[in-house]
């Protein structure tokens, strides 16, 4: 594995890595026409599976008829009084912080008239995780959605968006974490193999507020979940975690943007992915921007991928842009590797059979992220899902040794 | 009573400059309850011997044999060797992220014993072994070798040896990087396990320091891939005074 690492000590003298365009200056628009059709050369489409995403580029009516492309299983939220009616594009707080950054997101904005608005009441703690079940009704069904998640001041909650079934689903998730709120949001992509899902998550985290944002992608054909988080308030905290397991034919993408805007904010980005099978593909682009006024920032981002078999490919592009020198620390790391022969040797030298040793190494690799969820029932289910993925890949030949 | 028998062992590795011979015919016979010290200068092939016994894929056996009670060790995979009763305490144990020590120990014990250990008994065994090695009980929750100090890594190796109960253990430079206290704790562990189980030990070291704590029955001096001289504990004392120069000058 190769690792690049910048410690705070180095930062004082090192030139910041400056992307061609500051990430926060990317154009936004509510009108799909303003974006045109992507060619695949654009920075935010360059590594995407545009061919399979094409159905989501069609600006068409998707809310006609009785059957919708996605069934929203939100009865549990309704019972707990967490749903608020949102009618029309202008219904506040819809659009308070959300600005579409690509054509799919703009279409989703335009074609979704009534948002799903989840509000976590002020000062209340939700003892149990709140789970919204989004089920796709067919691989040929095109659906567009705008979801607003509003964590009111002082609220504490864990919210899960669980996706299953199949659909062609474009989704905007607008996440407002008001001052002093603590929100854990987990988006689980447990789709069927033929689902196509493109999601734009945009979050703003207020003063002394905390957001743990987690993207878990095991299922689906093409899954593109791009979280963009602004740590806007003084001492806002953001933990952005991702876990993916790409099998043959799956394209799993996350373009992550963490913007330190406020003073003394803390950010931690960790995305880990495993890949197995011919054509398994993952793309991770991680941008961290430390703004002009973001003094006292503490930021770290890391992406690691483990390639389990030949024929799989992981792209990993970390960017760090720092506009103020007065920070507590910032660093980034990226590594993509195959099985570490020395790890396998160590385990086998203790009597553990090769296949079991591989299993331990992969599970251990991914568990680092799972362990950060902090919700035991979700952690257990994910550990099971990882085991299931490994069983699926059990017959595949392991990745050939580096350099062989 | 078991015998680990090494005969005329020749081993090479692949380097960028091509194949390189490391061991040029090594003969060693180790019985249960014996401690053999392998000493020698850097690059003499000591670690190669250790890793070849354990079956590391980097080393190619060109000739000779290793047998354990007559069974051909070279035919066995790495994990089969461990299950047959061989153990290698490594000089540089690797980190295994996300795998806790307690999970690792239980998985290894299950593999070697052929069945999962009884939970209550096992927890007691692990706790007892950790106490004897002066390891904190929180150790089990840490990931294998992750963030361990040099001393913690070596103690963790000895902990595994205590719990897995091998017939023969190869200790590869277990003394390197240890302070006096840690060296004593680790040495006590080795002596205790030998006394309890009749373990046969192949103790690989560059320095004579550890031999004050672990008394060898036999000392073998490795030079240039061969045993240049062997004898009893007195040979170690002589090496302490004279060093390896004598062998190197002789160009053995």
XYZ file of C-alpha atoms in Angstrom:
656
model
C 0.000 0.000 0.000
C 1.104 3.519 -0.617
C 0.096 6.194 1.799
C 0.462 9.903 1.677
C 0.156 11.698 4.908
C 0.439 15.320 5.895
C 0.879 15.992 9.527
C 0.338 19.431 11.007
C 4.082 19.752 11.457
C 4.579 19.535 7.717
C 1.808 21.919 6.921
C 3.594 24.953 8.162
C 6.024 24.754 5.293
C 4.277 22.633 2.658
C 2.441 24.276 -0.221
C -1.272 23.550 0.032
C -2.651 21.344 -2.715
C -4.765 23.697 -4.776
C -7.329 22.187 -7.112
C -7.989 23.881 -10.423
C -11.224 25.277 -9.107
C -12.057 25.884 -5.469
C -14.639 23.285 -4.627
C -17.007 25.801 -3.022
C -17.135 27.790 -6.242
C -18.686 25.021 -8.278
C -21.708 26.372 -10.222
C -25.174 25.682 -8.862
C -28.616 26.058 -10.380
C -32.206 24.972 -9.874
C -32.696 24.770 -13.631
C -31.488 21.511 -15.260
C -30.972 23.317 -18.560
C -28.190 25.391 -17.021
C -26.018 22.320 -16.653
C -26.439 20.853 -20.121
C -25.759 17.174 -20.680
C -22.524 15.924 -19.146
C -19.956 14.632 -21.620
C -17.939 12.587 -19.134
C -14.981 14.965 -19.219
C -16.228 17.159 -16.373
C -14.427 16.889 -13.059
C -17.539 15.602 -11.305
C -18.456 13.065 -14.027
C -15.029 11.963 -15.201
C -15.013 8.679 -13.265
C -18.770 8.123 -13.195
C -20.755 5.456 -15.011
C -22.646 7.953 -17.182
C -23.953 5.246 -19.455
C -25.931 3.578 -16.732
C -26.798 6.898 -15.069
C -28.298 8.181 -18.357
C -31.939 7.483 -17.381
C -31.534 9.949 -14.517
C -30.461 12.686 -16.955
C -33.921 12.669 -18.536
C -35.926 15.690 -17.370
C -39.365 14.077 -17.356
C -42.485 13.987 -15.216
C -42.081 11.211 -12.638
C -44.973 11.809 -10.267
C -47.847 10.843 -12.559
C -50.038 7.796 -12.110
C -50.738 5.860 -8.940
C -47.633 3.785 -8.565
C -44.519 5.719 -7.684
C -41.020 4.461 -8.342
C -40.240 4.546 -4.643
C -42.500 3.530 -1.784
C -41.783 5.507 1.358
C -42.060 3.391 4.498
C -42.276 6.234 6.999
C -45.213 5.173 9.185
C -42.883 4.814 12.176
C -41.779 8.420 11.736
C -45.357 9.596 11.448
C -46.309 7.832 14.687
C -43.493 9.599 16.468
C -44.566 12.954 15.070
C -41.413 13.490 13.068
C -43.011 14.248 9.701
C -43.971 17.744 8.634
C -46.061 18.531 5.580
C -44.098 20.182 2.816
C -46.075 21.327 -0.220
C -44.471 22.960 -3.195
C -40.953 24.000 -4.017
C -41.118 27.056 -1.794
C -42.139 25.335 1.425
C -39.572 26.280 4.061
C -37.080 25.074 5.029
C -36.752 23.372 1.644
C -34.032 25.179 -0.249
C -32.715 26.932 2.858
C -29.272 25.460 2.226
C -29.663 23.191 -0.792
C -28.333 24.214 -4.211
C -28.194 21.575 -6.973
C -24.634 21.100 -8.194
C -25.285 18.817 -11.128
C -28.004 18.122 -13.653
C -29.404 15.037 -11.918
C -29.820 16.962 -8.691
C -31.471 19.875 -10.535
C -33.931 17.508 -12.203
C -34.713 15.892 -8.853
C -35.373 19.357 -7.416
C -37.632 20.344 -10.277
C -39.563 17.107 -10.569
C -40.257 16.593 -6.891
C -43.088 18.919 -5.933
C -43.547 17.920 -2.307
C -40.527 17.118 -0.205
C -40.385 14.530 2.529
C -39.678 16.714 5.544
C -38.359 14.972 8.651
C -38.061 17.238 11.662
C -36.373 16.182 14.890
C -38.036 18.298 17.570
C -36.140 20.852 19.598
C -34.456 19.575 22.736
C -35.739 16.010 22.287
C -33.650 12.897 22.226
C -34.847 9.986 20.115
C -33.938 6.942 22.171
C -34.309 4.506 19.283
C -32.861 4.883 15.790
C -35.447 6.343 13.410
C -35.640 4.252 10.254
C -37.188 5.372 6.959
C -37.562 2.503 4.498
C -37.375 3.519 0.841
C -38.275 0.687 -1.464
C -37.862 0.749 -5.229
C -40.779 -0.744 -7.148
C -39.000 -1.614 -10.384
C -35.718 -1.219 -12.222
C -37.472 0.647 -15.055
C -39.190 3.167 -12.765
C -37.724 6.678 -12.717
C -38.198 8.552 -9.446
C -37.073 11.938 -8.137
C -37.060 13.027 -4.535
C -36.183 15.893 -2.277
C -35.831 14.992 1.385
C -35.349 17.566 4.116
C -33.905 16.446 7.422
C -34.091 19.176 10.005
C -32.471 18.577 13.373
C -33.805 21.312 15.629
C -31.620 22.958 18.284
C -30.615 20.566 21.023
C -32.164 17.505 19.373
C -30.344 14.174 19.485
C -31.181 11.431 16.997
C -29.994 8.635 14.778
C -31.809 8.515 11.467
C -31.454 5.767 8.885
C -32.466 6.030 5.227
C -32.672 2.422 4.137
C -32.928 1.738 0.399
C -34.011 -1.588 -1.058
C -35.703 -3.009 -4.151
C -34.868 -1.434 -7.474
C -35.470 1.847 -9.259
C -33.833 4.643 -11.197
C -33.695 7.014 -8.304
C -32.423 10.586 -8.159
C -32.438 11.943 -4.638
C -31.610 15.203 -2.913
C -31.126 15.114 0.830
C -31.037 18.501 2.525
C -29.668 18.176 6.042
C -29.964 21.083 8.449
C -28.277 20.528 11.789
C -29.259 23.522 13.858
C -27.194 24.927 16.722
C -26.438 22.410 19.430
C -28.151 19.497 17.648
C -26.538 16.074 17.372
C -27.540 14.024 14.357
C -26.327 10.674 13.089
C -27.568 10.032 9.570
C -26.938 6.660 7.959
C -27.842 6.102 4.311
C -27.866 2.392 3.538
C -27.878 1.318 -0.102
C -29.159 -2.240 0.046
C -30.546 -2.191 -3.494
C -31.058 -5.011 -5.953
C -28.286 -5.431 -8.526
C -30.070 -3.431 -11.246
C -30.864 -0.283 -9.262
C -29.446 3.077 -10.352
C -29.193 5.622 -7.574
C -27.709 9.129 -7.614
C -27.966 11.118 -4.408
C -26.792 14.601 -3.529
C -26.611 15.147 0.220
C -26.011 18.695 1.358
C -25.647 19.533 5.011
C -25.011 22.595 7.100
C -23.905 22.104 10.690
C -24.527 24.980 13.111
C -22.670 26.187 16.179
C -21.765 23.480 18.698
C -23.713 21.052 16.538
C -22.589 17.627 15.445
C -23.283 15.557 12.368
C -22.179 11.991 11.863
C -22.895 11.176 8.244
C -22.513 7.662 7.030
C -22.850 6.157 3.569
C -23.126 2.373 3.414
C -23.275 0.950 -0.113
C -23.365 -2.799 -0.576
C -26.152 -3.200 -3.147
C -27.192 -1.565 -6.409
C -25.842 -1.465 -9.952
C -24.685 2.143 -10.004
C -24.715 3.986 -6.704
C -23.508 7.558 -6.512
C -23.933 9.208 -3.140
C -22.220 12.574 -2.904
C -22.259 14.173 0.527
C -21.351 17.814 0.907
C -21.086 19.149 4.434
C -20.506 22.716 5.621
C -19.284 23.095 9.159
C -20.704 26.585 9.397
C -20.993 27.294 13.103
C -18.360 27.857 15.748
C -17.147 24.465 16.993
C -19.303 22.531 14.542
C -18.251 18.916 14.151
C -18.616 16.632 11.166
C -17.712 12.975 10.894
C -18.160 11.636 7.385
C -17.862 7.912 7.094
C -18.347 5.548 4.211
C -18.365 1.815 3.793
C -18.715 0.031 0.490
C -18.412 -3.436 -0.933
C -18.412 -3.551 -4.731
C -19.026 -6.833 -6.512
C -18.684 -7.666 -10.175
C -20.606 -5.128 -12.282
C -21.189 -2.672 -9.448
C -20.088 0.947 -9.709
C -20.035 2.651 -6.320
C -19.118 6.297 -6.173
C -18.849 8.963 -3.512
C -17.681 12.504 -4.042
C -17.253 13.896 -0.579
C -16.909 17.582 0.221
C -16.186 18.875 3.695
C -16.058 22.649 4.055
C -14.673 24.100 7.269
C -16.340 27.491 7.389
C -16.690 28.316 11.086
C -13.995 28.721 13.700
C -12.614 25.783 15.684
C -14.493 23.183 13.680
C -13.480 19.548 13.662
C -13.818 17.227 10.701
C -13.029 13.571 10.201
C -13.555 11.779 6.904
C -13.013 8.026 6.623
C -14.188 5.996 3.655
C -13.290 2.338 3.258
C -14.159 0.031 0.428
C -13.656 -3.586 -0.518
C -13.905 -4.775 -4.111
C -14.248 -8.246 -5.582
C -14.993 -9.658 -9.029
C -14.353 -8.572 -12.596
C -15.618 -5.053 -13.263
C -16.179 -4.162 -9.629
C -15.518 -0.449 -9.420
C -15.350 2.205 -6.773
C -14.697 5.916 -7.069
C -13.893 8.203 -4.191
C -13.122 11.882 -4.546
C -12.625 13.647 -1.268
C -12.348 17.422 -1.103
C -11.632 19.203 2.133
C -11.682 22.991 2.112
C -10.538 25.029 5.065
C -11.987 28.482 4.517
C -10.433 31.918 5.065
C -12.066 32.370 8.466
C -11.827 28.780 9.676
C -9.158 29.364 12.281
C -8.530 26.543 14.712
C -9.719 23.898 12.243
C -8.848 20.291 12.949
C -9.369 18.116 9.908
C -8.414 14.696 8.644
C -9.550 12.645 5.686
C -8.679 9.142 4.628
C -9.778 6.700 1.982
C -8.651 3.092 1.904
C -9.582 0.379 -0.535
C -8.909 -3.319 -0.435
C -8.941 -5.104 -3.785
C -9.777 -8.752 -3.143
C -9.629 -10.196 -6.649
C -8.167 -9.341 -10.030
C -10.298 -7.299 -12.433
C -11.588 -4.798 -9.857
C -10.633 -1.139 -9.844
C -10.662 1.567 -7.183
C -10.064 5.252 -7.880
C -9.169 7.423 -4.928
C -8.531 11.146 -5.172
C -8.030 13.186 -1.996
C -7.793 16.971 -2.166
C -7.026 19.365 0.633
C -7.269 23.109 0.212
C -6.277 25.386 3.054
C -6.961 29.116 2.976
C -5.864 30.025 6.461
C -2.608 29.134 8.130
C -3.986 29.398 11.623
C -5.307 25.859 12.080
C -4.933 23.097 14.634
C -4.164 20.438 12.064
C -5.066 18.980 8.710
C -4.065 15.857 6.904
C -5.128 13.366 4.333
C -4.276 9.845 3.283
C -5.265 7.507 0.528
C -4.294 3.906 0.004
C -5.449 1.157 -2.303
C -3.967 -2.267 -1.924
C -4.374 -5.974 -2.247
C -4.190 -8.473 0.546
C -1.158 -7.937 2.673
C 0.769 -11.212 2.436
C 2.405 -10.569 5.784
C -0.961 -10.257 7.506
C -2.098 -13.529 5.970
C 1.175 -15.220 6.920
C 0.870 -14.039 10.486
C -2.657 -15.379 10.870
C -1.861 -18.658 9.121
C 1.230 -19.163 11.259
C -1.210 -19.331 14.172
C -3.044 -22.252 12.591
C -5.795 -20.236 10.913
C -6.625 -21.537 7.428
C -6.008 -19.255 4.480
C -9.651 -18.595 3.650
C -10.474 -17.802 7.269
C -7.403 -15.566 7.440
C -8.603 -13.604 4.398
C -12.032 -13.296 5.952
C -10.555 -11.908 9.157
C -8.427 -9.388 7.286
C -11.335 -8.075 5.190
C -13.753 -7.895 8.077
C -11.139 -6.218 10.213
C -10.432 -3.720 7.454
C -14.080 -2.713 7.136
C -14.894 -2.946 10.841
C -12.830 0.142 11.516
C -15.671 2.119 9.935
C -18.480 -0.054 11.295
C -17.174 0.454 14.837
C -17.648 4.201 14.461
C -21.406 4.069 13.944
C -21.991 3.744 17.672
C -25.381 2.051 17.278
C -24.946 -1.647 18.206
C -27.964 -2.951 16.271
C -26.785 -1.273 13.061
C -23.201 -2.416 13.642
C -24.346 -6.012 14.042
C -26.423 -5.920 10.871
C -23.527 -4.470 8.906
C -21.142 -7.112 10.221
C -23.625 -9.705 8.951
C -23.876 -7.939 5.584
C -20.084 -8.021 5.250
C -20.075 -11.755 5.992
C -22.749 -12.221 3.323
C -20.677 -10.318 0.755
C -17.684 -12.498 1.566
C -19.700 -15.682 1.139
C -20.733 -14.399 -2.271
C -17.102 -13.931 -3.254
C -15.856 -17.160 -1.657
C -15.389 -18.928 -4.992
C -13.385 -16.142 -6.564
C -9.630 -16.438 -6.888
C -7.799 -13.978 -4.674
C -6.018 -11.006 -6.177
C -2.649 -11.967 -7.591
C 0.318 -10.793 -5.634
C 1.584 -7.322 -6.261
C 4.233 -7.343 -8.934
C 3.481 -10.922 -9.948
C 8.738 -36.733 23.375
C 8.968 -35.104 19.973
C 11.795 -34.416 17.559
C 12.207 -31.566 15.097
C 14.820 -32.682 12.628
C 16.492 -30.428 10.091
C 18.808 -32.086 7.585
C 21.081 -30.484 5.005
C 18.619 -27.588 4.595
C 19.369 -25.316 1.639
C 17.252 -22.227 1.132
C 17.275 -19.363 -1.361
C 15.311 -16.180 -1.904
C 14.480 -14.205 -5.021
C 16.093 -10.792 -5.090
C 16.184 -8.115 -7.746
C 19.612 -9.407 -8.673
C 18.247 -12.924 -9.068
C 18.240 -15.940 -6.831
C 20.349 -15.723 -3.696
C 21.452 -18.679 -1.592
C 20.984 -18.084 2.127
C 21.163 -21.442 3.870
C 23.843 -23.800 2.553
C 23.176 -27.069 4.309
C 21.964 -26.769 7.887
C 21.712 -29.771 10.232
C 19.903 -29.445 13.575
C 18.060 -31.874 15.797
C 15.872 -30.454 18.553
C 14.154 -32.653 21.101
C 11.284 -31.754 23.398
C 12.326 -29.907 26.524
C 15.584 -28.727 24.956
C 16.652 -25.171 24.350
C 18.894 -24.540 21.370
C 20.352 -21.104 20.870
C 21.157 -20.085 17.322
C 23.652 -17.268 17.360
C 25.429 -15.444 14.609
C 26.185 -12.152 12.969
C 23.638 -10.234 10.908
C 22.984 -11.782 7.538
C 24.136 -15.252 8.559
C 20.742 -16.802 7.817
C 19.247 -17.083 11.326
C 15.915 -15.490 10.469
C 15.764 -17.368 7.182
C 15.897 -20.581 9.168
C 13.048 -19.342 11.392
C 10.809 -18.320 8.513
C 11.582 -21.457 6.499
C 10.468 -23.626 9.408
C 7.226 -21.615 9.583
C 6.735 -21.808 5.810
C 6.928 -18.183 4.705
C 6.372 -18.076 0.921
C 9.347 -15.787 0.352
C 11.810 -18.606 1.013
C 12.431 -21.428 -1.434
C 13.775 -24.722 -0.161
C 16.390 -25.969 -2.642
C 17.312 -29.133 -0.807
C 17.305 -31.007 2.458
C 14.443 -31.761 4.805
C 12.548 -30.671 7.908
C 10.594 -33.343 9.742
C 8.507 -33.273 12.894
C 8.367 -36.750 14.424
C 9.046 -38.118 10.958
C 6.301 -36.044 9.255
C 7.470 -33.948 6.311
C 7.047 -30.329 7.438
C 8.009 -28.896 4.043
C 4.936 -30.527 2.503
C 2.669 -28.685 4.930
C 1.017 -25.288 4.414
C 1.760 -22.518 6.900
C -1.385 -23.178 8.932
C -0.843 -26.953 8.856
C 2.581 -26.457 10.395
C 1.066 -24.447 13.207
C -1.577 -27.102 13.785
C 1.166 -29.755 13.815
C 2.693 -27.956 16.786
C 5.188 -25.450 15.384
C 5.203 -21.843 16.526
C 7.184 -18.827 15.384
C 7.461 -15.837 17.698
C 8.193 -13.096 15.207
C 10.669 -10.293 15.415
C 8.303 -7.868 13.680
C 4.707 -9.013 14.188
C 2.336 -7.228 11.766
C -0.711 -5.161 12.612
C -4.130 -6.579 11.766
C -6.531 -3.599 11.838
C -10.049 -4.243 13.087
C -9.229 -7.676 14.543
C -9.141 -7.623 18.329
C -6.600 -9.609 20.309
C -9.326 -11.622 22.032
C -11.012 -12.493 18.736
C -7.652 -13.402 17.207
C -6.609 -15.605 20.140
C -9.933 -17.438 20.171
C -9.852 -17.975 16.402
C -6.282 -19.295 16.566
C -7.024 -21.574 19.529
C -10.079 -22.959 17.744
C -8.013 -23.629 14.621
C -5.253 -25.386 16.517
C -7.418 -27.376 18.915
C -9.890 -28.295 16.160
C -12.804 -27.067 18.269
C -13.840 -23.882 20.009
C -12.548 -23.661 23.574
C -15.091 -23.704 26.395
C -15.914 -20.074 27.017
C -15.530 -19.807 30.786
C -12.362 -21.864 30.913
C -10.894 -19.950 27.995
C -11.549 -16.542 29.490
C -9.826 -17.714 32.669
C -6.844 -19.100 30.732
C -6.409 -15.872 28.786
C -6.700 -13.716 31.876
C -4.233 -15.878 33.786
C -1.695 -15.886 30.973
C -1.989 -12.119 30.578
C -1.471 -11.561 34.282
C 1.670 -13.665 34.262
C 3.037 -11.553 31.421
C 2.012 -8.369 33.277
C -0.399 -7.388 30.523
C -3.334 -5.136 31.261
C -6.751 -6.778 30.890
C -7.818 -4.091 28.395
C -5.252 -5.575 26.010
C -7.810 -8.017 24.626
C -9.940 -5.215 23.237
C -7.119 -3.702 21.223
C -6.542 -4.568 17.593
C -3.752 -7.075 16.954
C -0.372 -5.329 17.214
C -1.921 -1.963 16.368
C -0.140 0.763 18.293
C 1.681 -1.813 20.423
C 5.049 -0.841 21.831
C 7.995 -3.133 21.051
C 7.649 -4.783 24.449
C 3.894 -5.274 24.063
C 4.391 -6.964 20.714
C 6.869 -9.454 22.151
C 4.685 -10.172 25.171
C 1.761 -10.722 22.844
C 3.833 -13.283 20.942
C 4.658 -15.137 24.165
C 1.014 -14.907 25.232
C 0.037 -16.725 22.057
C 2.703 -19.342 22.695
C 1.348 -19.925 26.174
C -2.244 -20.298 24.971
C -1.618 -22.272 21.779
C 0.683 -24.815 23.471
C 3.001 -25.674 20.578
C 5.482 -28.572 20.684
C 8.314 -26.486 19.258
C 8.764 -22.746 19.257
C 11.159 -20.666 17.225
C 11.860 -17.344 18.921
C 13.199 -14.960 16.316
C 15.202 -12.211 18.024
C 12.600 -12.002 20.753
C 15.100 -10.037 22.819
C 15.526 -7.221 20.313
C 14.098 -3.905 21.393
C 13.275 -5.038 24.926
C 14.332 -3.241 28.073
C 15.615 -5.277 31.005
C 12.243 -5.598 32.730
C 10.426 -6.695 29.595
C 13.248 -9.098 28.755
C 12.911 -10.711 32.173
C 9.117 -11.030 31.899
C 9.331 -12.537 28.443
C 12.137 -14.913 29.463
C 10.210 -16.045 32.527
C 7.303 -16.779 30.241
C 9.419 -18.966 27.971
C 10.936 -20.852 30.926
C 7.524 -21.341 32.508
C 5.934 -22.697 29.330
C 8.861 -25.060 28.796
C 8.612 -26.343 32.351
C 4.870 -26.875 32.036
C 4.684 -28.399 28.569
C 8.125 -29.734 27.679
C 8.359 -27.237 24.835
C 11.382 -27.502 22.565
C 12.869 -24.068 21.842
C 14.963 -22.699 19.027
C 16.147 -19.370 20.340
C 17.512 -17.100 17.653
C 19.548 -14.184 18.861
C 22.347 -11.876 17.931
C 23.282 -11.070 21.512
C 24.096 -13.198 24.516
C 22.031 -11.001 26.830
C 18.868 -13.148 26.725
C 20.925 -16.278 27.522
C 21.369 -15.011 31.056
C 17.643 -15.501 31.506
C 17.022 -18.499 29.277
C 19.692 -21.165 29.725
C 20.435 -22.979 26.467
C 21.313 -26.672 26.417
C 23.041 -26.277 23.071
C 24.530 -23.327 21.246
C 24.991 -23.243 17.468
C 26.939 -20.505 15.749
C 25.628 -19.578 12.320
C 27.989 -18.065 9.808
C 27.270 -17.601 6.144
C 24.326 -19.991 6.024
C 25.943 -22.862 7.896
C 26.534 -23.995 11.442
C 30.154 -22.992 11.958
C 30.497 -24.299 15.477
C 28.371 -25.853 18.169
C 28.691 -26.653 21.819
C 27.166 -26.202 25.251
C 26.352 -23.020 27.178
C 30.070 -22.268 27.519
C 30.175 -21.413 23.831
C 27.809 -18.517 24.480
C 30.105 -17.169 27.178
C 33.000 -17.324 24.800
C 31.022 -15.438 22.138
C 30.200 -12.794 24.665
C 33.881 -12.134 25.140
C 35.183 -12.670 21.642
C 32.269 -11.769 19.367
C 31.913 -13.248 15.880
C 35.146 -11.885 14.416
C 36.936 -15.188 14.707
C 34.442 -16.877 12.373
C 34.242 -14.040 9.924
C 38.045 -13.830 9.582
C 38.261 -17.547 9.028
C 35.907 -17.044 6.090
C 33.900 -20.132 6.883
